[in-house]
Amino acid sequence: MAPQAPRLLGRTPSGPIWKCDRAGFYGPAQLPSPLGFEAAGIVEDVGTGVTAFERGDAVTVLPSVRPLRFGTYGETILVPDVAVVAQPPELSAVEAAALWVAHLTAYAPLVEIAEVGPGDVVLINAASSSFGLAAISIVRRLNATLVALTRTRRKADLLLRLGAEAVIVTDEEDVVGRTHALTAGAGARVAFDAVAGPALTTLLHALAPGGIVVQYGLLSQEPMLFPLDVSARKLTITGYGLDLAADTELHRRAYRFVKDGVAAGAFRPVVADTFPLSAAAEAHAVLERNTHVGKIVLLP
């Protein structure tokens, strides 16, 4: 029998801290299927061959292994050491549990694919989500101009306080017309899209010639329609899904970028609310209502 890969078991002094992940977009579950993708806690024990950590270390779990294999909903959790890093000292355990998936997901589309930089205008769809908020902080660190898109005006003031230069309320405003007004008719160069469906068509019309949409989510289940002038305007549409387990070099670059941003005070996750693990079903109901801004975190 081949030796088992090194494992790491972690918890806080009173138990682990979990970040909610649900909804089934990670692929079909093979029961029993664990929930949870991120965590922060204290190392309780390490497996044979683990040298980077020892009992008592404060650590966080990265999305570096396949979802639905190692869950983080539990009083103790077992994960590979390759998915574990030291907890950033600048963050609390609750904040650390809410950091990695959103910021690591937003890194590659904005930094490596779209190559966002000074002078760019970036549209961020579903801007009040944890991914949208991470994208806002990354675009600000790259010294670009960001325009946040949100469905209701209730979240607009908070998005402005968090760093958006402008907010477009998609249920009330003409996204294309407002984008062109904000850019003196030029359009945005980049769109970071979690919605797809008809919203993707709108984003394409709002782009400048040569612009790019990085589509990373499927919140809409409606068909996507492409304008006839996509080719003539030399627009790029590309998809992205976080899979750090398949690209260790990307993993290292993304981790360093986020870690440095946290140390500089540029990245700090927004935690909308916390719930005890026993109220996980209530936390999931909050996620489904989609009235919150930021992360929902489960506590011991």
Coordinates of N, CA and C in Angstrom, one line a residue, residues 63 66 240-248 250:
P63 N -7.8 27.4 -1.0 CA -8.5 26.5 -2.0 C -7.6 25.9 -2.9
R66 N -9.2 20.0 -4.5 CA -10.5 19.9 -5.2 C -11.6 20.1 -4.2
Y240 N -13.0 31.9 -16.8 CA -12.0 31.6 -15.8 C -12.6 30.9 -14.6
G241 N -11.9 29.8 -14.1 CA -12.3 29.1 -12.9 C -11.1 28.9 -12.1
L242 N -11.2 29.1 -10.8 CA -10.1 28.9 -9.8 C -9.8 27.4 -9.7
D243 N -8.5 27.1 -10.1 CA -8.1 25.7 -9.9 C -6.6 25.7 -9.6
L244 N -6.3 26.2 -8.4 CA -4.9 26.3 -8.0 C -4.2 25.0 -7.9
A245 N -5.0 23.9 -7.7 CA -4.4 22.6 -7.6 C -3.7 22.2 -8.9
A246 N -4.2 22.7 -10.0 CA -3.7 22.3 -11.3 C -2.5 23.2 -11.8
D247 N -2.2 24.3 -11.1 CA -1.2 25.3 -11.6 C -0.5 25.8 -10.3
T248 N 0.6 25.1 -9.9 CA 1.3 25.6 -8.7 C 2.0 26.9 -8.9
L250 N 0.9 29.5 -10.8 CA -0.1 30.5 -10.6 C -0.5 30.6 -9.1

